[in-house]
Amino acid sequence: MSTVSATLPLGAGYGVVVGVGFFFAFVMMGVSFLQNRYTTYSTKQSEEFNTASRSVKPGLIASGIVSAWTWAATLLQSCTVAYTYGVAGPFWYAAGATVQILMFSILACKVKQNAPRCHTYLEIIYARYGKVTHLIFMFFAFVTNILVGSQLLLGGSAVVTSLTGMNVYAAIFLIPTGVCTYVILGGLRATFLCDYSHTLILMIIILYFMFNAYSVSSLIGSPGEMYDLLKEAAIKRPVEGNHEGSYLTLKSNYALVFGVIQLCSGSGTVFLDQAYWQRAIASRPTTAVRAYIMGGLAWFAIPFGFATTLGLAAVALTDNPRFPTYPNPPTSAEISSGLTAAYAASAMLGKGGAVALLIVLFMAVTSCASAELIAVSSILTFDVYKCYIKPLASPSQLIFVSHAMICVFGLTMAVFACIWNAIGIDLGWLFLVMGLLIGGAVFPAAFAITWKGQTKAGAITGCLGGLSAGLIAWLTTAKHYYGELSVHTTGLSYPTLAGNLAAIMTGLILSVAVSSIKMDNFDWEITRAINVAVIDSAPTASTPPESSPNLSDSEKEEEKVDTVPTTTTTATSPNLHVEIAPPDEPHKLRAAFKLACISSFVLTFIMDFLIPMPMFFSHYIFSKGFFTAWVVISFIWVFCSSFVSTILPIWEVRGFFVELFTEIGQDLRGSKKRRGRGGL
C-alpha cells in the first residue's frame, strides 16, 4: 500500500464513491419508472430485466462491451506494465486482450444460431450435457465472476485510498452499493444506458490526459520531450529483459511473456464470463457480430492510449520533484497495486489530475461491476433457482430472486476483495494468476456452442484436466526456479506463464482427444428449443418447435409458466412487450458467421504477429520520429474509439428516449381529453 500522503481530501473520496454512485441510481430510478409506465419494455418482466428483451442495437452493444471490458485493471495494470516494460507494455496489454472480444464475435453469432432463447450459456451446457457437467461449468463461471468482481474492487479501492486517504475497506463496500441499486431498478437495459454514460466520461478524460501530457504540460508537453525523458530513464533505471534496457522498444522479453499470459487469462475472463454472453443474448441476431468487432477495436484504444500516456509519464517523471514518491522510485508493492497511474496524474496535473483519475477509475469500476452483477444474478436465477430449486417459478418470482441475487453477489465480491487485501494479495497477483484457475474450461465452453462433436466426457476432462495441469505447472515452476512457494514467487512471470499455458492448452487437447474417441453428433434443435414457448396451437413457419425432445414433463410445464412470446404487442394488451425478435433468415446468420471468422482471425494476425513480431526480432529501438508517430496513432485511435463507442450509439439512446417521451406525451394528451369529456 502507498505510503505517500493523499493528494485529495477525504471528503472527495466519499463524495465520488457515494455521491456519483447514487446519482446514477436516482437517474435510473426515474428512467425505470417512466419506462415501466409508458413503454412496452417493463423491468417487471423477467425477459426485459435479464436480457433487455433481446432488442439492443449494435452501437449500445459495442459501448457496453467497451465498458464491461474496461476493468480497474484495464487502467491500472496497463499503466503498471507500461512503467515496468516501456512502450511494449501498453501494446501487449491491448493486443493480448482485444483478441478475445474479436473471437467472441464467433460465439455471439453461434449463440444466435443454435440457442437463440437462452438466458445464460450454462443453460446450453445443461441442455447438451446434463446436470454434472452443468455444475462443473457453473463452478468455473462463479470462480471467474468472483475473481473479476473482487479485482475491480481491490484495484479501485487501492487508488481511491491512495488519492484521498479513504479507508480501504469502506471503499470496497461502498463502491458496489450504488451500482447494486441502479442495476436492481433497471436491469440489463439500465446497465447499457449507464455503460454509455460511463464510456462517454471515460473517453473524455483519457483524451484530456493525452492532450495535456503531449501538448500543454510544463513537465512533458510533447512526444519529443517524452522521448528524451524516457531515454534518460533507461540510463538510470534500465529495464531488465529489454534490448539495451530501453523503454522505447518492443524487444521486451518480459512484456512478451505478459502478452501470452494476457491472451490466456483474457480468454477465460471473456469466454467464461456470463456478462459477454449476456450482451450477445441481448443483441439483435445479425448485428451481434458487428457489435463485438466494433467493441473490440474500440476497446483496444483504452489501455493503449491511457497507458502510453500515464504509464510512460510515470517513468518520465519519477525523478521530478513533483512526483509523489520523490526522491525515491515507487516500491514494487506500490507498482503492483496499480498506483503508477495515480502518481503520474498527480505529478502532471496536481489535484485536477487526481480528481480526473478518481472519476475515470470510478466509472470503470462501476460500469464493469454492473455487468458482473446482472450476469451473476442471471446465473443464480436461471441456473440455480429455476433449474434446481423451483422449476415452475413464475416471472414475478424470478424477478424477486434476480433482485436478491444482485445484492448477494455485490456483498460476495466485496468480501473477497477484503480477504485479498487482508492477506496481502494485490491486483497484479490476481491478474496474472486468474487465467490458470479458469483456463481449462475455455475451449470446452466454446466448443459447447460451436462443435457438435464434443462429448460430455470431453467437456468434463478438458475443464478438470486443465485446472489440474495449470495448478501443477504453476506451483512446480515457482518452486523449481525460486526455491519457495510464496505470494511473491507465485506471482512472478514464469510460474504464471507456465500455469496459464498449461491450463488452456491441456483443456483444448483433452477436450478434442477424449471427444475424438467416440465423437458426438449433437442435434442443435435441442439447444434451439431452450425456453421455447407455446404461443398458439398453429405454429407458423418462423415459429420454433414447441418443446425440446429431451425435456421432462415438469420442464415443458415450466415453459408455459415463463413464456417467451414471439408476437408483437396487441391493442388488447398495451403493456406487453416483445421478448424476442423473429429469427433472422439463415443466410444472413451464415454471412454474419463468415464475417466473424474472417475479421477476427485477420485482425488477430495483424495485432499479435504482423505488427509486433518484426520489431521484436529486429531489436528495433524507436527513433524520436517513430515514437512521435506511435503517440499520434494512439491519440487518433482513442478519438476514433470515442466516436464508435459514444457518438454512434447516441442515435440509439436518442431513439429510446424519443419513444419514451412520445408515449408520455400521448398519455398526457389522452388524460386531458378524458378530463375534458368528464367536465361536459
Short mmCIF file of C-alpha atoms in Angstrom, two decimals, residues 6 27 58 103 172 180 254 273 360 405 415 420 432 453 461 535 550:
data_model
loop_
_atom_site.label_atom_id
_atom_site.label_comp_id
_atom_site.label_asym_id
_atom_site.label_seq_id
_atom_site.Cartn_x
_atom_site.Cartn_y
_atom_site.Cartn_z
CA ALA A 6 -3.15 11.78 -0.13
CA VAL A 27 -31.38 8.77 -12.54
CA PRO A 58 -25.18 -2.75 -32.18
CA MET A 103 -13.04 -14.15 -31.25
CA ILE A 172 -14.55 -1.76 -1.04
CA CYS A 180 -26.42 -2.62 -6.94
CA TYR A 254 9.00 -9.98 -20.10
CA ASP A 273 -17.97 -14.62 -18.03
CA VAL A 360 -12.44 7.77 -14.58
CA MET A 405 -29.01 -12.21 -6.08
CA VAL A 415 -15.95 -9.81 0.98
CA TRP A 420 -7.33 -10.47 -0.72
CA LEU A 432 -1.61 -12.95 -13.54
CA GLY A 453 -18.68 -33.43 -31.96
CA THR A 461 -11.98 -33.85 -18.74
CA ILE A 535 -47.67 -19.18 -28.43
CA ASN A 550 -35.30 -34.07 -24.17
#
